[in-house]
mmCIF file of C-alpha atoms and ligand atoms in Angstrom:
data_model
loop_
_atom_site.group_PDB
_atom_site.id
_atom_site.type_symbol
_atom_site.label_atom_id
_atom_site.label_comp_id
_atom_site.label_asym_id
_atom_site.label_seq_id
_atom_site.Cartn_x
_atom_site.Cartn_y
_atom_site.Cartn_z
ATOM 1 C CA ILE A 1 26.412 11.395 26.067
ATOM 2 C CA PHE A 2 29.063 10.208 23.453
ATOM 3 C CA ILE A 3 27.385 9.219 20.179
ATOM 4 C CA PRO A 4 29.751 7.549 17.865
ATOM 5 C CA THR A 5 29.216 7.951 14.277
ATOM 6 C CA LEU A 6 27.129 5.355 12.625
ATOM 7 C CA TYR A 7 29.835 4.049 10.339
ATOM 8 C CA ALA A 8 32.213 3.680 13.301
ATOM 9 C CA MET A 9 29.722 1.653 15.109
ATOM 10 C CA ILE A 10 28.663 -0.711 12.425
ATOM 11 C CA GLY A 11 31.790 -0.969 10.346
ATOM 12 C CA VAL A 12 32.168 0.368 6.871
ATOM 13 C CA ASN A 13 29.757 -1.355 4.528
ATOM 14 C CA THR A 14 28.446 1.264 2.289
ATOM 15 C CA LEU A 15 25.368 0.533 -0.150
ATOM 16 C CA GLN A 16 27.727 0.460 -3.131
ATOM 17 C CA GLU A 17 30.161 -1.928 -1.438
ATOM 18 C CA PHE A 18 27.270 -4.219 -0.502
ATOM 19 C CA VAL A 19 25.582 -4.136 -3.823
ATOM 20 C CA VAL A 20 28.815 -5.107 -5.545
ATOM 21 C CA ALA A 21 29.546 -7.769 -3.033
ATOM 22 C CA ARG A 22 26.138 -9.284 -3.494
ATOM 23 C CA GLN A 23 26.614 -9.360 -7.314
ATOM 24 C CA ALA A 24 28.869 -12.262 -6.874
ATOM 25 C CA ASP A 25 26.066 -14.455 -5.634
ATOM 26 C CA PHE A 26 24.499 -14.500 -9.019
ATOM 27 C CA ALA A 27 26.107 -16.445 -11.636
ATOM 28 C CA GLY A 28 26.837 -14.452 -14.801
ATOM 29 C CA ALA A 29 25.845 -11.240 -13.212
ATOM 30 C CA THR A 30 27.309 -8.316 -15.301
ATOM 31 C CA GLY A 31 27.253 -5.592 -12.614
ATOM 32 C CA ASP A 32 24.408 -3.836 -14.651
ATOM 33 C CA LEU A 33 21.831 -4.282 -11.882
ATOM 34 C CA SER A 34 24.436 -3.008 -9.250
ATOM 35 C CA ARG A 35 24.966 0.131 -11.132
ATOM 36 C CA LEU A 36 21.209 0.718 -11.249
ATOM 37 C CA LEU A 37 20.725 0.092 -7.540
ATOM 38 C CA THR A 38 23.473 2.467 -6.775
ATOM 39 C CA ASP A 39 22.138 5.109 -9.121
ATOM 40 C CA ILE A 40 18.793 4.845 -7.149
ATOM 41 C CA GLY A 41 20.800 5.406 -4.112
ATOM 42 C CA THR A 42 22.249 8.563 -5.663
ATOM 43 C CA ALA A 43 18.747 9.845 -6.566
ATOM 44 C CA ALA A 44 17.667 9.066 -3.030
ATOM 45 C CA LYS A 45 20.353 11.289 -1.472
ATOM 46 C CA MET A 46 19.241 14.240 -3.967
ATOM 47 C CA VAL A 47 15.600 13.980 -2.852
ATOM 48 C CA ASN A 48 16.389 13.452 0.798
ATOM 49 C CA MET A 49 18.200 16.832 0.893
ATOM 50 C CA HIS A 50 15.223 18.622 -0.438
ATOM 51 C CA VAL A 51 12.710 16.761 1.815
ATOM 52 C CA ASN A 52 14.872 17.749 4.765
ATOM 53 C CA SER A 53 14.966 21.455 3.895
ATOM 54 C CA ALA A 54 11.480 21.913 2.098
ATOM 55 C CA GLY A 55 10.137 24.368 4.586
ATOM 56 C CA LEU A 56 13.436 26.561 4.011
ATOM 57 C CA SER A 57 13.688 26.316 0.277
ATOM 58 C CA GLY A 58 10.144 26.995 -0.524
ATOM 59 C CA ILE A 59 9.116 23.816 -1.780
ATOM 60 C CA LEU A 60 6.060 22.893 0.538
ATOM 61 C CA GLY A 61 2.647 22.959 -0.817
ATOM 62 C CA VAL A 62 0.794 22.126 -3.980
ATOM 63 C CA HIS A 63 2.382 22.346 -7.367
ATOM 64 C CA LYS A 64 1.194 24.859 -9.928
ATOM 65 C CA ALA A 65 1.491 24.763 -13.558
ATOM 66 C CA GLN A 66 0.451 28.039 -15.403
ATOM 67 C CA GLY A 67 -1.185 29.263 -12.278
ATOM 68 C CA ASN A 68 -3.269 26.172 -11.733
ATOM 69 C CA THR A 69 -2.951 23.417 -9.406
ATOM 70 C CA SER A 70 -1.614 20.390 -11.116
ATOM 71 C CA LYS A 71 -2.873 16.914 -10.914
ATOM 72 C CA ASN A 72 -1.259 13.660 -12.017
ATOM 73 C CA VAL A 73 -2.727 11.016 -14.554
ATOM 74 C CA GLN A 74 -4.888 9.745 -11.470
ATOM 75 C CA GLY A 75 -6.379 13.089 -10.818
ATOM 76 C CA GLU A 76 -4.622 13.396 -7.636
ATOM 77 C CA LEU A 77 -3.103 16.763 -6.556
ATOM 78 C CA GLN A 78 0.580 17.147 -7.053
ATOM 79 C CA GLN A 79 2.655 18.512 -4.326
ATOM 80 C CA LYS A 80 5.842 20.485 -5.385
ATOM 81 C CA LEU A 81 7.988 17.550 -3.892
ATOM 82 C CA ASP A 82 6.062 15.093 -5.950
ATOM 83 C CA VAL A 83 7.246 16.861 -9.068
ATOM 84 C CA TYR A 84 10.831 17.339 -8.042
ATOM 85 C CA ALA A 85 11.117 13.704 -6.673
ATOM 86 C CA ASP A 86 9.753 12.465 -10.066
ATOM 87 C CA GLU A 87 11.972 14.816 -12.188
ATOM 88 C CA THR A 88 15.153 13.668 -9.973
ATOM 89 C CA PHE A 89 14.452 9.945 -10.109
ATOM 90 C CA THR A 90 13.668 9.955 -13.892
ATOM 91 C CA ARG A 91 16.669 12.199 -14.824
ATOM 92 C CA VAL A 92 19.011 9.904 -12.744
ATOM 93 C CA LEU A 93 17.426 6.568 -14.086
ATOM 94 C CA LYS A 94 17.494 7.884 -17.688
ATOM 95 C CA SER A 95 21.258 8.333 -17.477
ATOM 96 C CA CYS A 96 21.760 4.852 -16.457
ATOM 97 C CA LEU A 97 22.612 2.826 -19.440
ATOM 98 C CA LYS A 98 20.891 -0.258 -18.343
ATOM 99 C CA VAL A 99 17.491 1.364 -17.964
ATOM 100 C CA GLY A 100 15.297 0.995 -21.174
ATOM 101 C CA GLY A 101 11.959 2.331 -19.678
ATOM 102 C CA ILE A 102 10.527 3.957 -16.740
ATOM 103 C CA VAL A 103 6.885 4.207 -15.504
ATOM 104 C CA SER A 104 5.999 6.708 -12.658
ATOM 105 C CA GLU A 105 3.072 7.272 -10.726
ATOM 106 C CA GLU A 106 3.225 10.893 -11.763
ATOM 107 C CA GLN A 107 3.531 10.249 -15.516
ATOM 108 C CA PRO A 108 0.880 9.134 -17.935
ATOM 109 C CA GLY A 109 2.848 6.694 -20.053
ATOM 110 C CA ILE A 110 6.038 4.949 -20.434
ATOM 111 C CA ILE A 111 9.192 7.102 -20.456
ATOM 112 C CA HIS A 112 11.419 5.162 -23.200
ATOM 113 C CA VAL A 113 15.143 5.719 -22.859
ATOM 114 C CA ASP A 114 16.983 5.277 -26.011
ATOM 115 C CA HIS A 115 20.792 5.632 -25.092
ATOM 116 C CA SER A 116 21.830 5.488 -28.876
ATOM 117 C CA GLU A 117 20.097 8.856 -29.406
ATOM 118 C CA ARG A 118 22.865 10.556 -27.228
ATOM 119 C CA GLY A 119 25.678 8.455 -28.467
ATOM 120 C CA GLU A 120 26.139 6.963 -24.906
ATOM 121 C CA GLY A 121 25.530 3.187 -25.631
ATOM 122 C CA ARG A 122 23.587 1.006 -27.890
ATOM 123 C CA GLY A 123 19.910 1.291 -27.904
ATOM 124 C CA TYR A 124 17.552 0.523 -25.118
ATOM 125 C CA GLY A 125 18.456 -0.945 -21.584
ATOM 126 C CA LYS A 126 17.262 -4.200 -20.288
ATOM 127 C CA TYR A 127 15.750 -3.000 -17.054
ATOM 128 C CA MET A 128 12.266 -1.588 -16.790
ATOM 129 C CA VAL A 129 11.684 0.578 -13.555
ATOM 130 C CA CYS A 130 8.373 1.334 -11.877
ATOM 131 C CA ILE A 131 8.474 4.078 -9.347
ATOM 132 C CA ASP A 132 6.416 5.972 -6.837
ATOM 133 C CA PRO A 133 8.735 8.885 -6.608
ATOM 134 C CA LEU A 134 7.288 10.302 -3.390
ATOM 135 C CA ASP A 135 4.905 8.214 -1.409
ATOM 136 C CA GLY A 136 2.586 9.845 1.254
ATOM 137 C CA SER A 137 3.311 13.271 -0.060
ATOM 138 C CA SER A 138 0.390 14.848 1.624
ATOM 139 C CA ASN A 139 2.688 14.323 4.858
ATOM 140 C CA VAL A 140 5.453 16.607 3.706
ATOM 141 C CA ASP A 141 3.547 19.879 4.771
ATOM 142 C CA VAL A 142 3.188 18.553 8.280
ATOM 143 C CA ASN A 143 6.710 17.117 8.707
ATOM 144 C CA ILE A 144 5.848 13.474 8.764
ATOM 145 C CA SER A 145 7.774 10.803 7.091
ATOM 146 C CA VAL A 146 7.489 10.116 3.245
ATOM 147 C CA GLY A 147 9.030 7.699 0.960
ATOM 148 C CA THR A 148 9.861 6.333 -2.498
ATOM 149 C CA ILE A 149 9.157 2.867 -3.693
ATOM 150 C CA PHE A 150 10.654 1.134 -6.856
ATOM 151 C CA GLY A 151 10.353 -2.156 -8.636
ATOM 152 C CA ILE A 152 12.767 -3.442 -11.341
ATOM 153 C CA TYR A 153 11.831 -5.845 -14.065
ATOM 154 C CA ARG A 154 13.908 -7.281 -16.774
ATOM 155 C CA ARG A 155 12.497 -6.434 -20.201
ATOM 156 C CA LYS A 156 10.887 -9.346 -22.188
ATOM 157 C CA SER A 157 10.763 -7.825 -25.677
ATOM 158 C CA PRO A 158 13.856 -7.389 -27.819
ATOM 159 C CA LEU A 159 16.001 -4.446 -27.030
ATOM 160 C CA ILE A 160 15.996 -2.903 -30.459
ATOM 161 C CA ASP A 161 12.601 -1.279 -30.171
ATOM 162 C CA PRO A 162 11.229 0.796 -27.440
ATOM 163 C CA ALA A 163 9.600 -1.166 -24.652
ATOM 164 C CA SER A 164 6.153 -2.049 -24.670
ATOM 165 C CA THR A 165 3.380 -1.882 -21.834
ATOM 166 C CA SER A 166 3.744 -5.782 -21.546
ATOM 167 C CA ASP A 167 7.337 -5.363 -20.472
ATOM 168 C CA PHE A 168 5.934 -3.501 -17.297
ATOM 169 C CA LEU A 169 2.949 -5.782 -16.863
ATOM 170 C CA GLN A 170 4.750 -8.661 -14.955
ATOM 171 C CA PRO A 171 3.633 -10.287 -11.702
ATOM 172 C CA ALA A 172 5.555 -9.222 -8.655
ATOM 173 C CA GLY A 173 7.164 -12.773 -8.532
ATOM 174 C CA ALA A 174 9.020 -11.881 -11.553
ATOM 175 C CA LEU A 175 10.638 -8.735 -9.914
ATOM 176 C CA VAL A 176 14.499 -8.610 -10.287
ATOM 177 C CA ALA A 177 14.809 -6.269 -7.418
ATOM 178 C CA ALA A 178 12.645 -3.956 -5.325
ATOM 179 C CA GLY A 179 12.845 -1.408 -2.636
ATOM 180 C CA TYR A 180 12.132 1.733 -0.856
ATOM 181 C CA VAL A 181 13.620 4.763 0.541
ATOM 182 C CA LEU A 182 12.063 6.162 3.786
ATOM 183 C CA TYR A 183 12.712 9.989 4.451
ATOM 184 C CA GLY A 184 12.116 9.819 8.209
ATOM 185 C CA SER A 185 13.823 10.582 11.524
ATOM 186 C CA SER A 186 16.719 9.078 9.796
ATOM 187 C CA THR A 187 16.655 8.272 5.982
ATOM 188 C CA MET A 188 16.984 4.601 4.997
ATOM 189 C CA LEU A 189 17.052 2.624 1.914
ATOM 190 C CA VAL A 190 15.756 -0.912 2.018
ATOM 191 C CA TYR A 191 15.963 -3.314 -0.984
ATOM 192 C CA SER A 192 16.053 -6.984 -1.849
ATOM 193 C CA THR A 193 17.260 -8.673 -5.242
ATOM 194 C CA GLY A 194 15.696 -11.855 -3.905
ATOM 195 C CA GLY A 195 18.373 -13.125 -1.342
ATOM 196 C CA GLY A 196 16.585 -11.458 1.691
ATOM 197 C CA VAL A 197 16.132 -7.832 2.560
ATOM 198 C CA ASN A 198 18.740 -5.428 3.765
ATOM 199 C CA GLY A 199 18.401 -1.913 5.143
ATOM 200 C CA PHE A 200 20.828 0.946 4.856
ATOM 201 C CA THR A 201 20.931 4.170 6.988
ATOM 202 C CA PHE A 202 22.027 7.489 5.451
ATOM 203 C CA ASP A 203 24.882 9.103 7.255
ATOM 204 C CA PRO A 204 24.488 12.920 6.318
ATOM 205 C CA SER A 205 27.821 13.872 7.721
ATOM 206 C CA ILE A 206 29.537 11.621 5.084
ATOM 207 C CA GLY A 207 26.741 11.503 2.580
ATOM 208 C CA GLU A 208 26.681 7.609 2.276
ATOM 209 C CA PHE A 209 24.133 4.972 2.970
ATOM 210 C CA PHE A 210 25.592 2.202 5.479
ATOM 211 C CA LEU A 211 24.336 -1.102 6.055
ATOM 212 C CA SER A 212 22.381 -1.038 9.389
ATOM 213 C CA HIS A 213 19.795 -3.739 9.071
ATOM 214 C CA PRO A 214 21.181 -6.804 7.697
ATOM 215 C CA ASN A 215 18.734 -9.648 6.836
ATOM 216 C CA MET A 216 15.525 -8.060 7.951
ATOM 217 C CA GLN A 217 12.714 -10.439 8.775
ATOM 218 C CA PHE A 218 9.172 -9.712 10.415
ATOM 219 C CA PRO A 219 9.558 -10.675 13.941
ATOM 220 C CA GLU A 220 7.527 -13.527 15.430
ATOM 221 C CA GLU A 221 5.433 -11.160 17.363
ATOM 222 C CA GLU A 222 2.239 -9.567 15.795
ATOM 223 C CA ARG A 223 2.121 -6.066 17.361
ATOM 224 C CA VAL A 224 0.499 -3.542 15.029
ATOM 225 C CA TYR A 225 -2.300 -3.122 12.574
ATOM 226 C CA SER A 226 -2.370 -0.194 10.145
ATOM 227 C CA VAL A 227 -5.540 1.143 8.594
ATOM 228 C CA ASN A 228 -7.334 4.279 7.726
ATOM 229 C CA ASP A 229 -10.495 3.190 9.798
ATOM 230 C CA ALA A 230 -12.594 5.739 7.641
ATOM 231 C CA ARG A 231 -12.065 3.212 4.903
ATOM 232 C CA ILE A 232 -13.676 0.283 6.508
ATOM 233 C CA SER A 233 -17.471 1.174 7.052
ATOM 234 C CA ASN A 234 -18.224 0.309 3.322
ATOM 235 C CA THR A 235 -15.974 -2.700 2.880
ATOM 236 C CA ASP A 236 -16.270 -6.488 3.718
ATOM 237 C CA PRO A 237 -17.233 -6.851 7.259
ATOM 238 C CA ALA A 238 -14.810 -9.597 7.698
ATOM 239 C CA ILE A 239 -12.210 -6.860 7.854
ATOM 240 C CA SER A 240 -13.792 -5.240 10.913
ATOM 241 C CA ALA A 241 -14.116 -8.690 12.527
ATOM 242 C CA PHE A 242 -10.450 -9.159 11.808
ATOM 243 C CA LEU A 243 -9.439 -5.728 13.276
ATOM 244 C CA SER A 244 -11.516 -6.433 16.483
ATOM 245 C CA ASP A 245 -9.662 -9.874 16.668
ATOM 246 C CA CYS A 246 -6.293 -7.882 16.378
ATOM 247 C CA ARG A 247 -7.334 -5.746 19.329
ATOM 248 C CA ASP A 248 -8.325 -8.932 21.406
ATOM 249 C CA ARG A 249 -4.744 -10.251 20.638
ATOM 250 C CA GLY A 250 -3.278 -7.160 22.097
ATOM 251 C CA MET A 251 -2.176 -5.577 18.902
ATOM 252 C CA THR A 252 -2.263 -1.902 18.681
ATOM 253 C CA ALA A 253 -3.146 0.591 15.938
ATOM 254 C CA ARG A 254 -0.446 2.821 14.114
ATOM 255 C CA TYR A 255 -1.089 4.631 10.731
ATOM 256 C CA THR A 256 0.914 7.497 9.282
ATOM 257 C CA GLY A 257 -0.702 7.926 5.918
ATOM 258 C CA ALA A 258 2.461 7.023 4.089
ATOM 259 C CA LEU A 259 2.618 3.647 3.176
ATOM 260 C CA VAL A 260 6.376 3.182 3.195
ATOM 261 C CA ALA A 261 6.392 4.453 6.797
ATOM 262 C CA ASP A 262 3.714 2.063 7.807
ATOM 263 C CA PHE A 263 5.226 -0.914 6.017
ATOM 264 C CA HIS A 264 8.757 -0.202 7.512
ATOM 265 C CA ARG A 265 7.418 0.070 11.032
ATOM 266 C CA ASN A 266 5.485 -3.237 10.661
ATOM 267 C CA LEU A 267 8.493 -4.964 9.323
ATOM 268 C CA ILE A 268 10.634 -4.005 12.186
ATOM 269 C CA GLN A 269 7.974 -4.312 14.916
ATOM 270 C CA GLY A 270 5.682 -7.135 13.515
ATOM 271 C CA GLY A 271 2.453 -6.000 11.820
ATOM 272 C CA ILE A 272 0.088 -5.799 9.072
ATOM 273 C CA TYR A 273 -1.034 -2.903 6.620
ATOM 274 C CA LEU A 274 -4.610 -2.918 5.391
ATOM 275 C CA TYR A 275 -5.968 -0.804 2.465
ATOM 276 C CA PRO A 276 -9.042 -2.600 1.352
ATOM 277 C CA GLY A 277 -11.348 -1.953 -1.673
ATOM 278 C CA SER A 278 -14.875 -0.986 -0.968
ATOM 279 C CA PHE A 279 -18.215 -1.772 -2.505
ATOM 280 C CA ASP A 280 -18.038 1.524 -4.417
ATOM 281 C CA GLN A 281 -14.394 1.056 -5.529
ATOM 282 C CA PRO A 282 -13.484 -2.483 -5.423
ATOM 283 C CA GLU A 283 -10.082 -1.806 -6.548
ATOM 284 C CA GLY A 284 -9.110 0.290 -3.565
ATOM 285 C CA LYS A 285 -6.677 3.122 -3.853
ATOM 286 C CA LEU A 286 -3.114 2.068 -3.948
ATOM 287 C CA ARG A 287 -1.209 1.410 -7.121
ATOM 288 C CA MET A 288 -0.243 -2.151 -8.290
ATOM 289 C CA LEU A 289 3.003 -1.412 -10.053
ATOM 290 C CA TYR A 290 4.427 1.554 -8.041
ATOM 291 C CA GLU A 291 3.328 0.508 -4.459
ATOM 292 C CA ALA A 292 1.731 -2.964 -4.065
ATOM 293 C CA GLN A 293 4.017 -5.171 -6.060
ATOM 294 C CA PRO A 294 7.433 -3.928 -4.819
ATOM 295 C CA LEU A 295 6.232 -4.124 -1.161
ATOM 296 C CA ALA A 296 4.837 -7.578 -1.963
ATOM 297 C CA PHE A 297 8.079 -8.756 -3.186
ATOM 298 C CA LEU A 298 9.909 -7.264 0.016
ATOM 299 C CA ALA A 299 7.355 -8.744 2.219
ATOM 300 C CA LYS A 300 7.885 -12.188 0.831
ATOM 301 C CA GLN A 301 11.621 -11.854 1.118
ATOM 302 C CA ALA A 302 11.302 -10.855 4.781
ATOM 303 C CA GLY A 303 9.044 -13.941 5.797
ATOM 304 C CA GLY A 304 5.671 -11.972 5.285
ATOM 305 C CA ALA A 305 2.955 -12.260 2.944
ATOM 306 C CA THR A 306 0.679 -9.902 0.825
ATOM 307 C CA CYS A 307 -2.788 -10.426 -0.662
ATOM 308 C CA CYS A 308 -5.548 -8.415 -2.221
ATOM 309 C CA HIS A 309 -9.103 -9.474 -1.135
ATOM 310 C CA HIS A 310 -9.204 -12.981 -2.887
ATOM 311 C CA HIS A 311 -5.560 -13.742 -4.244
ATOM 312 C CA ASP A 312 -1.934 -13.753 -3.206
ATOM 313 C CA LEU A 313 -0.663 -10.569 -4.725
ATOM 314 C CA LEU A 314 2.464 -12.019 -6.037
ATOM 315 C CA ASP A 315 0.471 -14.193 -8.421
ATOM 316 C CA ILE A 316 -1.420 -11.457 -10.242
ATOM 317 C CA THR A 317 -0.435 -10.184 -13.596
ATOM 318 C CA PRO A 318 -1.468 -6.612 -13.880
ATOM 319 C CA THR A 319 -3.427 -5.452 -17.043
ATOM 320 C CA SER A 320 -2.661 -1.727 -17.068
ATOM 321 C CA LEU A 321 0.091 0.535 -15.882
ATOM 322 C CA HIS A 322 -1.890 2.641 -13.355
ATOM 323 C CA GLN A 323 -4.041 -0.191 -12.003
ATOM 324 C CA ARG A 324 -5.054 0.014 -8.480
ATOM 325 C CA THR A 325 -5.327 -2.888 -6.075
ATOM 326 C CA PRO A 326 -6.648 -3.590 -2.525
ATOM 327 C CA LEU A 327 -3.577 -4.258 -0.300
ATOM 328 C CA PHE A 328 -2.990 -6.252 2.690
ATOM 329 C CA THR A 329 0.615 -6.825 3.555
ATOM 330 C CA GLY A 330 2.847 -7.749 6.516
ATOM 331 C CA HIS A 331 3.289 -10.405 9.027
ATOM 332 C CA ALA A 332 2.567 -13.936 7.476
ATOM 333 C CA SER A 333 0.230 -15.355 10.242
ATOM 334 C CA SER A 334 -1.701 -12.013 10.231
ATOM 335 C CA ILE A 335 -2.261 -12.221 6.553
ATOM 336 C CA ALA A 336 -3.172 -16.009 6.807
ATOM 337 C CA ARG A 337 -5.685 -15.073 9.542
ATOM 338 C CA LEU A 338 -7.264 -12.342 7.551
ATOM 339 C CA ARG A 339 -7.516 -14.196 4.289
ATOM 340 C CA SER A 340 -9.273 -17.184 5.999
ATOM 341 C CA MET A 341 -11.752 -14.564 7.439
ATOM 342 C CA MET A 342 -12.324 -13.007 4.110
ATOM 343 C CA ARG A 343 -12.881 -16.378 2.496
ATOM 344 C CA ALA A 344 -15.625 -17.125 5.026
ATOM 345 C CA SER A 345 -17.188 -13.628 4.476
ATOM 346 C CA ALA A 346 -20.836 -13.401 4.025
ATOM 347 C CA HIS A 347 -20.422 -10.048 2.039
ATOM 348 C CA PRO A 348 -17.181 -10.388 0.030
ATOM 349 C CA ILE A 349 -15.867 -7.347 -2.027
ATOM 350 C CA PRO A 350 -16.413 -8.122 -5.713
ATOM 351 C CA GLU A 351 -13.299 -9.009 -7.718
ATOM 352 C CA PRO A 352 -12.014 -5.591 -9.216
ATOM 353 C CA ALA A 353 -11.749 -5.463 -13.022
ATOM 354 C CA GLY A 354 -8.407 -6.641 -14.471
ATOM 355 C CA VAL A 355 -7.753 -9.286 -11.881
HETATM 356 P P1 AHG B 1 0.954 8.909 -2.701
HETATM 357 O O1 AHG B 1 1.437 10.064 -1.785
HETATM 358 O O2 AHG B 1 2.083 8.315 -3.363
HETATM 359 O O3 AHG B 1 -0.150 9.125 -3.611
HETATM 360 O O4 AHG B 1 0.444 7.825 -1.661
HETATM 361 C C1 AHG B 1 -0.524 7.783 -0.734
HETATM 362 C C2 AHG B 1 -1.000 6.681 -0.188
HETATM 363 C C3 AHG B 1 -0.196 5.683 0.809
HETATM 364 O O5 AHG B 1 1.182 6.172 0.958
HETATM 365 C C4 AHG B 1 -1.005 5.739 1.972
HETATM 366 O O6 AHG B 1 -0.817 4.692 2.671
HETATM 367 C C5 AHG B 1 -2.329 6.059 1.518
HETATM 368 O O7 AHG B 1 -2.182 6.696 0.312
HETATM 369 C C6 AHG B 1 -3.172 7.006 2.442
HETATM 370 O O8 AHG B 1 -4.476 6.932 1.979
HETATM 371 P P2 AHG B 1 -5.719 7.419 2.880
HETATM 372 O O9 AHG B 1 -5.491 8.987 2.940
HETATM 373 O O10 AHG B 1 -6.872 7.289 2.148
HETATM 374 O O11 AHG B 1 -5.513 6.675 4.206
HETATM 375 MN MN1 MN B 2 2.379 6.179 -2.853
HETATM 376 MN MN1 MN B 3 3.507 9.259 -4.737
#
């Protein structure tokens, strides 16, 4: 069978060309965001190379610092690739003149970027980047998909001082851009700057991302629900009732343990992802800034919806950098049905602190 190269099939529309062409849609755009988005594409290519060859290059398994297994600020074990992806994205983002600060799931606080210190520009950049450098990292050792998630806010405070925490604590509705990279059977970068969602597939023979999924929208049909069912015994019983209703509607279950992979499949096939809070831990597991907000922004742009137990997630202003949140995201009618069932629940999960 003859398999034409990807770029020959779809025409040459690289990530860089597309980003620059889209810039023209925004009056007064300077190209700064375009530069930042293409830099994220560059970091993704570097991480992709190591994810693809991790078994050969000895970077599988848990990261050790001074002989001890290392944990991130949230007490989670760090894999070697977590650390590599974090270092790569932060190094590339720090070199981008438009970035003023970075917060990462793997780092305790804000990484300030002062370009004047290196004589490379004037002071701090205007964009604040929130990143989950490697999502689903426990999947790496078993060769299942992993991802990167990012969100970009415009800084609110003046550019003369280091960014403050409140520059990052903005609702998802204020995101300037958000996206993810999925290192899967092929590697894709999917992003939105607010005018719809577009997906790009990496062609390793050329080293470029090409537009392969223009204007991504959740399909009409609801096909999939994604949940770790070990997490639903101690949560709102309305969620079990919702899942039973999903089965009655002929929906099927799929869960990889990597949020990016589950979200992406549900976006393509039509589905809903659920990670509830529990009575013991009402805030759930997933991170507001690095995981929930960027995906909520993308879901909205793709015609979907996102909520935590009691609110539309787009409306929530976070109160701390590493805040966790329950997350329900995907197909808009599935989310609407779930929300109405949770509203009528006899045993709702209490509101997590900070919401
Ligand atoms: P991370 O690897 O960035 O810490 O994220 C893991 C997250 C998410 O990707 C996934 O959906 C979820 O954790 C899986 O959690 P459970 O193992 O509790 O299902
Ligand atoms: Mn993650
Ligand atoms: Mn991660």
